[in-house]
Tab-separated table of C-alpha atoms and ligand atoms in Angstrom:
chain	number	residue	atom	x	y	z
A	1	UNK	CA	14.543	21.836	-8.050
A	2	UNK	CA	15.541	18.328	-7.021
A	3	UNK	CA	11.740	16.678	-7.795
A	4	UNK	CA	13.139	12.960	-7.120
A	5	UNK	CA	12.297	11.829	-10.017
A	6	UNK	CA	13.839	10.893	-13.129
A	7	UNK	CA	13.441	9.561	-16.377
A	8	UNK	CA	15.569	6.487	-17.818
A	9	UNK	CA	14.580	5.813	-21.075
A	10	UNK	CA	10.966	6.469	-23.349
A	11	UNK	CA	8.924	4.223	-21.106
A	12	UNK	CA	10.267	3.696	-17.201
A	13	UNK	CA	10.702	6.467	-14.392
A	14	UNK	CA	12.749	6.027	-11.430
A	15	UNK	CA	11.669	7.434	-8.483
A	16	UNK	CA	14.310	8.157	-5.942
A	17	UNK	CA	13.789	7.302	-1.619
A	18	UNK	CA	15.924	9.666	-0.224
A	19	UNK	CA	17.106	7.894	3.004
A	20	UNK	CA	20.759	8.564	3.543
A	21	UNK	CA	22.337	5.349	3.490
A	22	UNK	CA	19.032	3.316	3.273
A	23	UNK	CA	17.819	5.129	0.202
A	24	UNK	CA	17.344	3.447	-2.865
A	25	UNK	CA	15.148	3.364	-6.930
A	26	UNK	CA	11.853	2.623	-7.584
A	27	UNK	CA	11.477	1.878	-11.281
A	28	UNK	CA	8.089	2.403	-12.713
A	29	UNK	CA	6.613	1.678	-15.967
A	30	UNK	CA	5.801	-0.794	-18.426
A	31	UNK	CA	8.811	-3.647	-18.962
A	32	UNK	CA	10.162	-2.630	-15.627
A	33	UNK	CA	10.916	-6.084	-14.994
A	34	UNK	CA	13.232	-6.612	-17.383
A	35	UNK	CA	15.494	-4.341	-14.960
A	36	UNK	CA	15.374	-6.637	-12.747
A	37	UNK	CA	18.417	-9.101	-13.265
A	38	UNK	CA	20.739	-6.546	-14.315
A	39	UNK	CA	19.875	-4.305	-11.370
A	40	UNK	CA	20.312	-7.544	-9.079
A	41	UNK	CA	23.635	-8.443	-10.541
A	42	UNK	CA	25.145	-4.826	-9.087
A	43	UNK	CA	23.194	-6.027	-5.781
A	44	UNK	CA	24.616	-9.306	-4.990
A	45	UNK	CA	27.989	-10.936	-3.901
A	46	UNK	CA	27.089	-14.304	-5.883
A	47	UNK	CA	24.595	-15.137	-8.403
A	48	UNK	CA	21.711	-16.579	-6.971
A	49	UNK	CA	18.526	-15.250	-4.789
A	50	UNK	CA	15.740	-16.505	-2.980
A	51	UNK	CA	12.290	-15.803	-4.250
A	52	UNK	CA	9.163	-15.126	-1.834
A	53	UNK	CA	5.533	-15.001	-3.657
A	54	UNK	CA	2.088	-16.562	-3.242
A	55	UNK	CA	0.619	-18.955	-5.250
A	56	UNK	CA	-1.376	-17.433	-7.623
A	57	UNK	CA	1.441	-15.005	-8.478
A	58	UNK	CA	3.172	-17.408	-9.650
A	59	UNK	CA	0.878	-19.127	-11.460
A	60	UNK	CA	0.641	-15.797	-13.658
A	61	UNK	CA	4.235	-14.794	-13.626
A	62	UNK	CA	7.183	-16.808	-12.247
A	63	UNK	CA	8.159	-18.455	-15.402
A	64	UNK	CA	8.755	-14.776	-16.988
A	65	UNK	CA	10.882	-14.220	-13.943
A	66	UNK	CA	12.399	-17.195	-13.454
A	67	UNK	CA	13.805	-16.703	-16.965
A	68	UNK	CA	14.444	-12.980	-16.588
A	69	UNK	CA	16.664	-14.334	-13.927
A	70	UNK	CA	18.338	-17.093	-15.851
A	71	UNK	CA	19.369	-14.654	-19.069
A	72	UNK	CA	21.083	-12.768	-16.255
A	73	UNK	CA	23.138	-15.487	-14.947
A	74	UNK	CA	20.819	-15.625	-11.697
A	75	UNK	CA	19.748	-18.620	-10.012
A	76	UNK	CA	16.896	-18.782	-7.941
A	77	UNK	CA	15.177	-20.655	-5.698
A	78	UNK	CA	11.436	-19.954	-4.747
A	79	UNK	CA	8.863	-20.240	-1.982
A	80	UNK	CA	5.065	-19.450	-3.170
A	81	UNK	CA	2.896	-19.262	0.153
A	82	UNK	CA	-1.342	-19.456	0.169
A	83	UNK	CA	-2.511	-15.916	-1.123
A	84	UNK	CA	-4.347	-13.764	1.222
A	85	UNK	CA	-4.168	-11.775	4.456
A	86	UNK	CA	-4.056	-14.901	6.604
A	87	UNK	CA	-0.483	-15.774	5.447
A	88	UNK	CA	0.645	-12.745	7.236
A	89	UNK	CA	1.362	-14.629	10.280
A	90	UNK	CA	3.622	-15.855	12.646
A	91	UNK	CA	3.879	-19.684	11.394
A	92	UNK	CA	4.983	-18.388	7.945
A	93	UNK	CA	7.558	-15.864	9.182
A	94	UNK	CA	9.276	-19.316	10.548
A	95	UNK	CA	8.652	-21.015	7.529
A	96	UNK	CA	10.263	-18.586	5.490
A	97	UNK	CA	13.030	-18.273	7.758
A	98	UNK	CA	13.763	-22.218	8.018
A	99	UNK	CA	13.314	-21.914	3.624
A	100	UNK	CA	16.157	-19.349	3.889
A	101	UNK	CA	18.198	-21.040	6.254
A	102	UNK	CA	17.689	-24.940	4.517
A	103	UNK	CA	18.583	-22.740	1.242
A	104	UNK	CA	21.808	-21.315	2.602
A	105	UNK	CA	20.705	-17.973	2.848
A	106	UNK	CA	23.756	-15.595	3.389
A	107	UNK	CA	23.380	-12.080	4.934
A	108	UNK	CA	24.853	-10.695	1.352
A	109	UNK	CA	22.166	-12.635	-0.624
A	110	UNK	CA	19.044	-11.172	-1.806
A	111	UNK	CA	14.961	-11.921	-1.020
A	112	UNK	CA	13.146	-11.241	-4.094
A	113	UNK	CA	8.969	-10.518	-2.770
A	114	UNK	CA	6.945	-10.947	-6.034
A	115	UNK	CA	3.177	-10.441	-5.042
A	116	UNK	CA	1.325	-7.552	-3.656
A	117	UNK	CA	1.432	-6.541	0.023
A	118	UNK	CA	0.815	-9.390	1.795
A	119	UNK	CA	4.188	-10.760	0.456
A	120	UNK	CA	5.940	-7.864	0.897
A	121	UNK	CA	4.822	-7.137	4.292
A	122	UNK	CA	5.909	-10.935	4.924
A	123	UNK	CA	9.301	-10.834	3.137
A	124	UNK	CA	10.275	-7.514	4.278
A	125	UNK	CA	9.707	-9.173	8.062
A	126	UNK	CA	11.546	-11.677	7.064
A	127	UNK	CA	14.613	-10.102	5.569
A	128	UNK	CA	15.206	-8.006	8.602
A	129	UNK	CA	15.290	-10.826	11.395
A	130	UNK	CA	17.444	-13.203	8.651
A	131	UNK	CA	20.913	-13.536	10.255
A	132	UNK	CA	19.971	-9.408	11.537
A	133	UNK	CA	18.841	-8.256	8.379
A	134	UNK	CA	18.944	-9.554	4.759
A	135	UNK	CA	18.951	-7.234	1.684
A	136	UNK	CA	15.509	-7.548	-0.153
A	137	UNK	CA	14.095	-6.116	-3.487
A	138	UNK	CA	10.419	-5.621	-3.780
A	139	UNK	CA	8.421	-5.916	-7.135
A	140	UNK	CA	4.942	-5.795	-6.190
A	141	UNK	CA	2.148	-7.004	-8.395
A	142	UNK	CA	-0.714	-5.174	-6.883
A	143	UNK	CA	-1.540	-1.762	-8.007
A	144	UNK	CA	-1.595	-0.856	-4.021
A	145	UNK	CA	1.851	-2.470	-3.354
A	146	UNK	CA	2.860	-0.814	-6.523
A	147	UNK	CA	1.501	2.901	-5.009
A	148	UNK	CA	1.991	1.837	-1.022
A	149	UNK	CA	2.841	-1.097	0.842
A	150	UNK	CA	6.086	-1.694	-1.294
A	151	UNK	CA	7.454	1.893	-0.708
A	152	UNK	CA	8.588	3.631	2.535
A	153	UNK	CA	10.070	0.137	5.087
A	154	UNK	CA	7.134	-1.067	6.886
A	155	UNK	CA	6.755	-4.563	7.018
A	156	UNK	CA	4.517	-6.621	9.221
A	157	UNK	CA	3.083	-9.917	10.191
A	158	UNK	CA	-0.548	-9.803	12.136
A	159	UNK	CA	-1.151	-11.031	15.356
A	160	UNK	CA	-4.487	-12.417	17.072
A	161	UNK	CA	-4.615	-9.521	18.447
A	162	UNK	CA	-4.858	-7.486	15.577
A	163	UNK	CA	-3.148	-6.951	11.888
A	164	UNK	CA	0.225	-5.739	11.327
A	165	UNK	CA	1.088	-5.187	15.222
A	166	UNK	CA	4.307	-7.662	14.911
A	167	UNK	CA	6.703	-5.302	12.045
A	168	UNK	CA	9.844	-3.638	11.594
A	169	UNK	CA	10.602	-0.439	9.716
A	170	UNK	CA	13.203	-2.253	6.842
A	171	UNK	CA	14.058	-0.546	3.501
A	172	UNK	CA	14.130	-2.630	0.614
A	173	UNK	CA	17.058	-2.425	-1.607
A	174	UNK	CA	15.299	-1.805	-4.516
A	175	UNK	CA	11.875	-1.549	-6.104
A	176	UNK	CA	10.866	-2.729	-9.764
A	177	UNK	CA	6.960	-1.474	-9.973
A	178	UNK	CA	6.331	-3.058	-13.737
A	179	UNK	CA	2.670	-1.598	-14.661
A	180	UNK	CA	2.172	-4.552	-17.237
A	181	UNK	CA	2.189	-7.483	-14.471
A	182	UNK	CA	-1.154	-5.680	-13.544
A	183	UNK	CA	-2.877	-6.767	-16.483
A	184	UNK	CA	-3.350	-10.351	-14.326
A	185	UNK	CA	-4.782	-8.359	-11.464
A	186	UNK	CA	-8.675	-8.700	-10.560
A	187	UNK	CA	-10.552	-6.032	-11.672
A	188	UNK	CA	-11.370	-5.376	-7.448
A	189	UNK	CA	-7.869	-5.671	-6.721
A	190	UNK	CA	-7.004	-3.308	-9.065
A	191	UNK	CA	-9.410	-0.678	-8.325
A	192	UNK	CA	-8.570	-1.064	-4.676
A	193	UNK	CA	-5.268	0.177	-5.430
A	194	UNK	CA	-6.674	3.264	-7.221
A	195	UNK	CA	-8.417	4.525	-3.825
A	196	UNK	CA	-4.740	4.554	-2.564
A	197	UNK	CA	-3.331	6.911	-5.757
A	198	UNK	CA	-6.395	9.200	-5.112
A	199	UNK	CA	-5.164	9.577	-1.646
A	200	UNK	CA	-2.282	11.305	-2.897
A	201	UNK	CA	-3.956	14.002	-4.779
A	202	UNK	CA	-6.263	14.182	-1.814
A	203	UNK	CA	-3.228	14.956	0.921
A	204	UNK	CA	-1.135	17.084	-0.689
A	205	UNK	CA	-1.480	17.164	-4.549
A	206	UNK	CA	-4.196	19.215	-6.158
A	207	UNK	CA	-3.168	19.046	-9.555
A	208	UNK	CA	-2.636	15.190	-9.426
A	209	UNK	CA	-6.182	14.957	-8.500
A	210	UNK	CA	-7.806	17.415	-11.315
A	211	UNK	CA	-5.315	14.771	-13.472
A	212	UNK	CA	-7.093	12.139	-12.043
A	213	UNK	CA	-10.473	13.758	-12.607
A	214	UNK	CA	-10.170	14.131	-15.755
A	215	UNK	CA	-7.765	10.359	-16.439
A	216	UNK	CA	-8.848	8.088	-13.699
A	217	UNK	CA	-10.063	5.939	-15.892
A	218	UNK	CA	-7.173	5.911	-18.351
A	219	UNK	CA	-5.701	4.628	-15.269
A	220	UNK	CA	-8.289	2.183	-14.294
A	221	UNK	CA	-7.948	0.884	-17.769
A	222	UNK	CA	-3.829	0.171	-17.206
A	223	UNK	CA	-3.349	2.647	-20.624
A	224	UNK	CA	0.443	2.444	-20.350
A	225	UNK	CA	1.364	6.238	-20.515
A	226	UNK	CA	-1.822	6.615	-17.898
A	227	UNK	CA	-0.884	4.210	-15.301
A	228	UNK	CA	3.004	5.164	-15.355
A	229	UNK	CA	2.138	8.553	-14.470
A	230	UNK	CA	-0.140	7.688	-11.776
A	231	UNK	CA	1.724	5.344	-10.417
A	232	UNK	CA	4.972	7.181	-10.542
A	233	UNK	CA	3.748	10.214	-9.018
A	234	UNK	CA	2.433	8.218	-6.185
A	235	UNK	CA	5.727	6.695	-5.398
A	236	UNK	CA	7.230	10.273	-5.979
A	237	UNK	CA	4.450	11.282	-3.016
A	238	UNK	CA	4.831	8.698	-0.845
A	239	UNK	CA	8.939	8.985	-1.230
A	240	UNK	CA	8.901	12.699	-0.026
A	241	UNK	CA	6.747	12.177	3.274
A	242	UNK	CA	8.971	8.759	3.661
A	243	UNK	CA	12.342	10.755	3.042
A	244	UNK	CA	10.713	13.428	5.888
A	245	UNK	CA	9.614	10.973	8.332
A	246	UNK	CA	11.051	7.738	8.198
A	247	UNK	CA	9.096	5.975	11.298
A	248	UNK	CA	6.271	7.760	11.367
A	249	UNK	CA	7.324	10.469	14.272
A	250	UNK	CA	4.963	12.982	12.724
A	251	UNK	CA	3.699	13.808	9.225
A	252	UNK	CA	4.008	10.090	7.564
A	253	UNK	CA	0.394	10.047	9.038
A	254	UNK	CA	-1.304	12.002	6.535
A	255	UNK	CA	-0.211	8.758	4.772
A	256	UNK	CA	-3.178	7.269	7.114
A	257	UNK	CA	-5.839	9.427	5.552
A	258	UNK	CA	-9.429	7.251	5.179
A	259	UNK	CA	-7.816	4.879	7.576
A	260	UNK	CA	-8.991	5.251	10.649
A	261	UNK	CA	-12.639	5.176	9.702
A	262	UNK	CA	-11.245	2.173	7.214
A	263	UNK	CA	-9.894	0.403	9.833
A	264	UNK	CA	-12.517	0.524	11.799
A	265	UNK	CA	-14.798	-0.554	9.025
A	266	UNK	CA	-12.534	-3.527	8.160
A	267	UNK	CA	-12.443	-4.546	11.754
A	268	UNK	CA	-16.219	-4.583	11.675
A	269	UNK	CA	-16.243	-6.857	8.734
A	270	UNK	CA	-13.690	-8.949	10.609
A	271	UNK	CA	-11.618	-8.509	7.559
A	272	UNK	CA	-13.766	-10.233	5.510
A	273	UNK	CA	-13.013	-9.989	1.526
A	274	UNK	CA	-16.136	-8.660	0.259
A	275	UNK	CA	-14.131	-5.499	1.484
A	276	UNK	CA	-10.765	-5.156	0.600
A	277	UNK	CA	-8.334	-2.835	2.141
A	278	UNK	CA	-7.892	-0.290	-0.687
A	279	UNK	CA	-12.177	-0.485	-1.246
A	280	UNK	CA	-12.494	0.746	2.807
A	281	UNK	CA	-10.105	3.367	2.554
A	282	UNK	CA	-11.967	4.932	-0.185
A	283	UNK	CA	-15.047	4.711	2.037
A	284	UNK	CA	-13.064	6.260	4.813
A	285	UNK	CA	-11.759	8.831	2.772
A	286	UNK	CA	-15.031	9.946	1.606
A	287	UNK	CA	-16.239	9.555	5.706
A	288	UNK	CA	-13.212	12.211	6.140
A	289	UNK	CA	-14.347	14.410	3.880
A	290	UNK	CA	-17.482	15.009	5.076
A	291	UNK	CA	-17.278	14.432	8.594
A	292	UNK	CA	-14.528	17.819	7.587
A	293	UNK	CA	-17.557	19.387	5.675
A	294	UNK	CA	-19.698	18.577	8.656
A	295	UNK	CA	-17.683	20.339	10.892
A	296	UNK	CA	-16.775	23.443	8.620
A	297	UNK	CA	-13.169	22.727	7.951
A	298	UNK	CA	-13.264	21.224	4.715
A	299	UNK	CA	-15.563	22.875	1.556
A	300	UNK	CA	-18.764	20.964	1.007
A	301	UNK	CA	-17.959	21.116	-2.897
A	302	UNK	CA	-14.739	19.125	-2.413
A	303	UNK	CA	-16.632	16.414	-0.528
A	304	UNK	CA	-18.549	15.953	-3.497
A	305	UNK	CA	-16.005	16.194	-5.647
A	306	UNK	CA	-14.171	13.142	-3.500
A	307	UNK	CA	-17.286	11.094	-3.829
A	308	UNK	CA	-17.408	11.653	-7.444
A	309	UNK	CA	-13.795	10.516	-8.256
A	310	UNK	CA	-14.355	7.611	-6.621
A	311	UNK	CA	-17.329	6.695	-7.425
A	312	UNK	CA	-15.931	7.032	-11.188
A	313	UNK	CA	-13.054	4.654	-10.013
A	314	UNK	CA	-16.083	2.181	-9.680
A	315	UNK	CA	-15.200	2.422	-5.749
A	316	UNK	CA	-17.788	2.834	-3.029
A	317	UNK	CA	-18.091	6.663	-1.214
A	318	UNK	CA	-20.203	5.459	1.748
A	319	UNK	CA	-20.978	2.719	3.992
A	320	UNK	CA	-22.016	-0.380	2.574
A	321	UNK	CA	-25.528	-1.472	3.513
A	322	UNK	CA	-26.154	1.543	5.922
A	323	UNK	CA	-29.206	1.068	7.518
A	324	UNK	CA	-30.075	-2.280	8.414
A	325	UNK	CA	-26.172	-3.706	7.198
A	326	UNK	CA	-23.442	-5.054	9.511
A	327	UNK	CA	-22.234	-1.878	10.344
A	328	UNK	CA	-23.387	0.468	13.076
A	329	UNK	CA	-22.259	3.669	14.499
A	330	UNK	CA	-21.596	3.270	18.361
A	331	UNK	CA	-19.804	-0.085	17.589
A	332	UNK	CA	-17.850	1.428	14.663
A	333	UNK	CA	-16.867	4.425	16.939
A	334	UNK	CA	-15.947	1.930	20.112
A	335	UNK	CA	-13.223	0.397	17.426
A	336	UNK	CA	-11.865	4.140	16.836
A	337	UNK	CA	-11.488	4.095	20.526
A	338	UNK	CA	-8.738	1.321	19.911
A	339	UNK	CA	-6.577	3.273	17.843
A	340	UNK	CA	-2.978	3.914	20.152
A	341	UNK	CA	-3.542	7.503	20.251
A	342	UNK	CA	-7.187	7.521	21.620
A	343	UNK	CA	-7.877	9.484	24.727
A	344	UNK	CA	-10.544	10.992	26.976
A	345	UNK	CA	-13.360	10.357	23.802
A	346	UNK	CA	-10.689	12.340	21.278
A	347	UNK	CA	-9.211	10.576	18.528
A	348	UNK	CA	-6.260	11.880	15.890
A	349	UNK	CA	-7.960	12.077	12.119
A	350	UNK	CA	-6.533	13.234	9.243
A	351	UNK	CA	-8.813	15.948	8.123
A	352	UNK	CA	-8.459	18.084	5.369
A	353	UNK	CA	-9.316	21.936	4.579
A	354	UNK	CA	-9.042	21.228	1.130
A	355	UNK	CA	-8.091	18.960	-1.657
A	356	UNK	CA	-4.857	18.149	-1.514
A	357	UNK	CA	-4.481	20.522	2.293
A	358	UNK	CA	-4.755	17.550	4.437
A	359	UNK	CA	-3.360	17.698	7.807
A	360	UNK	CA	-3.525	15.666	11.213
A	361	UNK	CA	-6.666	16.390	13.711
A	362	UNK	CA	-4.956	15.814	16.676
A	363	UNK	CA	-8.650	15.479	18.745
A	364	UNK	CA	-11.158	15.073	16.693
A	365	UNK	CA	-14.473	14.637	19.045
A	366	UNK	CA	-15.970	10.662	19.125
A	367	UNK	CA	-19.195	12.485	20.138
A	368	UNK	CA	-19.083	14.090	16.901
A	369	UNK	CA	-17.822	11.093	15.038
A	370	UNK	CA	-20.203	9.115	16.468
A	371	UNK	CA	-23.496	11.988	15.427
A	372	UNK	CA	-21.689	11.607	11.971
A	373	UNK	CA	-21.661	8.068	11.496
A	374	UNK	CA	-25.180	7.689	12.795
A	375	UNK	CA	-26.405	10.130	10.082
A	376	UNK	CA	-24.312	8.354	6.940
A	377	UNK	CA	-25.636	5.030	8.571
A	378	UNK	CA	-29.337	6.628	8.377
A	379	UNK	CA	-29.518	5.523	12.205
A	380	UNK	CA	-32.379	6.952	14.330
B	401	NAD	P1	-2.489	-9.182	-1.541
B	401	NAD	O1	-1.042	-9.221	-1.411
B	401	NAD	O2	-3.310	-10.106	-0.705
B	401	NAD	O3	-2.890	-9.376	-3.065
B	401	NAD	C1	-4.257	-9.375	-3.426
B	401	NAD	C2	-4.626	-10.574	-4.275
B	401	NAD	O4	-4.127	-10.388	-5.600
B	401	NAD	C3	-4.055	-11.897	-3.806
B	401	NAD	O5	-5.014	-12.900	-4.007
B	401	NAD	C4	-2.866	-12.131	-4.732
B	401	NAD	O6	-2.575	-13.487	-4.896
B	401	NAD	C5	-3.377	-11.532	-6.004
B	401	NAD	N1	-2.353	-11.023	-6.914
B	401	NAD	C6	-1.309	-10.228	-6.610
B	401	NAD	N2	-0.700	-9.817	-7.722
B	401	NAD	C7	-1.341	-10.391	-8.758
B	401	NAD	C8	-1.181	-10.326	-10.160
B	401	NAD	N3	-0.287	-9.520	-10.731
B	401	NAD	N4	-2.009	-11.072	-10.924
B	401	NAD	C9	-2.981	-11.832	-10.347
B	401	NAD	N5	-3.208	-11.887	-9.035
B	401	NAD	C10	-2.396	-11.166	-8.248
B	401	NAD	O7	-3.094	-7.723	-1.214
B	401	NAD	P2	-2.562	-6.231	-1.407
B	401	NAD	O8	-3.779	-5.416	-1.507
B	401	NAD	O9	-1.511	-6.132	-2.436
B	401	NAD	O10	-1.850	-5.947	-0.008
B	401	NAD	C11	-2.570	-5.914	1.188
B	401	NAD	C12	-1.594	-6.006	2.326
B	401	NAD	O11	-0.710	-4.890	2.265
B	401	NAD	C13	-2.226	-5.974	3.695
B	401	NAD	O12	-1.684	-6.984	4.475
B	401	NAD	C14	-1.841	-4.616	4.251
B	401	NAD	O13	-1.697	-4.630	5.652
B	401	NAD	C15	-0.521	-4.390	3.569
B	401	NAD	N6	-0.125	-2.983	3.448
B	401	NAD	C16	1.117	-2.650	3.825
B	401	NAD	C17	1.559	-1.345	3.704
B	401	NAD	C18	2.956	-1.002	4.066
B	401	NAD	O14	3.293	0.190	4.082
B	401	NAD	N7	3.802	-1.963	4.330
B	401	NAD	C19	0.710	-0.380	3.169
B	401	NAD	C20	-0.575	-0.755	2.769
B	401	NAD	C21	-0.983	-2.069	2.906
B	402	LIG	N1	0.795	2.848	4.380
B	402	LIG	C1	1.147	3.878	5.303
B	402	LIG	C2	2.614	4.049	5.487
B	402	LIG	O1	3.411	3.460	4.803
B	402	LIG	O2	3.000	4.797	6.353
């Protein structure tokens, strides 16, 4: 059987998106990086590419790359933007455009995004509107970009009116996940990126999470064998449902599972960062499970057991604050009602009858939802 995955030498995997002509490697492990110039040089017409990151990326890392670059013959020139979710916006797309376009961008050159998901999201944008669509190579720095936002074409900018609804579905080129660059990662940051590799044991993946039961915090810990696995099986995951559903037609929304209560909890919190993406899907995810166990599709034992793993991840399992915190239930439920799909107090969730047996709820009852939430939120 065709698994998608292979391995290159004792210490990287490569991880294959299987996309016709849009598919293309993601190579995982420790020293992944060093791939990176060669793997350019068979990419581009002339030797030189155009580097998107934020600042404190490259405080950490862009003289290793800059060289990297160099010992391949590869000239770059390099754009590092204000970290954090607010650069995802409109004003920087058209700086980063007028960077490429003062630079001499080329459709055949390349746009390198160094950071985590905020630049990739950006760049990816970016690369697609660039003279109709620059080639770009992503080599996240976050564990989540590393597991998620880096893998599968979805890049966005946000919009007043809420995050990522300005985007384009736009396959990198290539992706270089190196596990080491991690090691400069906040502890947080990090640890928000494990709720997304739990995710993938939790849709479809049983044995992935007992591996993680048992490894987690190998993982946690960035123990090079441990985090190569993890991370490679999560591209590996995330590659299949990709591969199946490029745009998100139909099942590349179990990939939303924990979402939409971690949207809604992130929109509560006006996207504040005392919670961070990755730490409000692991809230949702645990809201999933036993809003499931609540309603007698999912086994009570495997809500506990989802609490447990990521509570062992040093990640929250329920609302933070409950009674008497920023959160309540109607107004958490009246942002649910925002979600696209909405209708006639139904709402899609991704439930699951199992771990790893998730599947999309096409109606899940706000009524219900909303009795739910109340309860976790110790409402009266
Ligand atoms: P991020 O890009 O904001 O990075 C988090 C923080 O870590 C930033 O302060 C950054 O400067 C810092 N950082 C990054 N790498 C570092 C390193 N190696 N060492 C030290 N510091 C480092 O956040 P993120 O969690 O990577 O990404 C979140 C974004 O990803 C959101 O905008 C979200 O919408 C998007 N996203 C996109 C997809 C997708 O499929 N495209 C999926 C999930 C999330
Ligand atoms: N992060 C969800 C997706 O890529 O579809």
């Amino acid at each position: 059987m065709d698994t998608g995955m292979s391995v290159t030498d004792s210490s990287l995997e490569t991880v294959r998106v299987d996309l016709g002509p849009r598919s293309y490697d993601i190579l995982v492990g420790h020293g992944a990086l060093d791939q990176l110039g060669p793997r350019l040089k068979g990419l581009l017409k002339r030797p030189r590419v155009f580097v998107l990151t934020d600042e404190n990326v490259a405080a950490a890392h862009r003289e290793r790359v800059e060289l990297l670059l160099k010992a391949s013959g590869i000239e770059s020139d390099w754009l590092a933007l204000v970290p954090g979710e607010k650069t995802k916006s409109f004003t920087n797309l058209d700086t980063i455009l007028g960077w490429l376009l003062k630079g001499g961008a080329e459709r055949s050159d390349i746009l390198v995004a160094l950071g985590g998901g905020v630049i990739g999201d950006i760049a990816g944008l970016s690369a697609s509107l660039m003279k109709r669509g620059m080639s770009f190579v992503q080599v996240p720095t976050t564990l989540l970009a590393q597991v998620d936002s880096s893998v599968g074409g979805k890049t966005a900018v946000n919009s007043p009116h809420g995050k990522n609804l300005i985007g384009a579905f736009y396959q990198p080129r290539l992706v270089i996940a190196d596990t080491e660059l991690l090691a400069t990662l906040p502890p947080r940051e990090l640890r928000a990126g494990y709720a997304e590799i739990v995710k993938y044991g939790l849709i479809n993946d049983p044995a992935f999470f007992d591996w993680l039961e048992d490894n987690g915090p190998r993982v946690v810990a960035l123990e090079p064998d441990a985090i190569t696995h993890a991370v490679a099986v999560s591209c590996r995951a995330k590659a299949a449902i990709v591969a199946e559903d490029e745009t998100e037609a139909g099942v590349r929304a179990l990939l939303n599972l924990g979402h939409t209560f971690g949207h809604a909890l992130e929109a509560a919190n006006e996207y504040k960062p005392d919670l961070l993406h990755g730490e409000a899907v692991a809230i949702g995810m645990a809201l999933a499970f036993r809003f499931g166990a609540g309603q007698g599709i999912t086994p009570k034992e495997d809500a506990v057991r989802v609490r447990k793993i990521l509570e062992a991840g040093g990640l929250l399992a329920e609302i933070p604050g409950r009674q008497g915190g920023p959160y309540t239930a109607a107004h958490l439920v009246e942002l649910m009602k925002q979600d696209k799909k909405a209708s006639a107090g139904k709402v899609p969730l991704i439930l699951a009858r199992g771990i790893g047996q998730s599947y999309i709820h096409p109606d899940a009852d706000l009524g219900a939802v909303e009795a739910f939430l109340k309860a976790e939120l110790l409402e009266s």
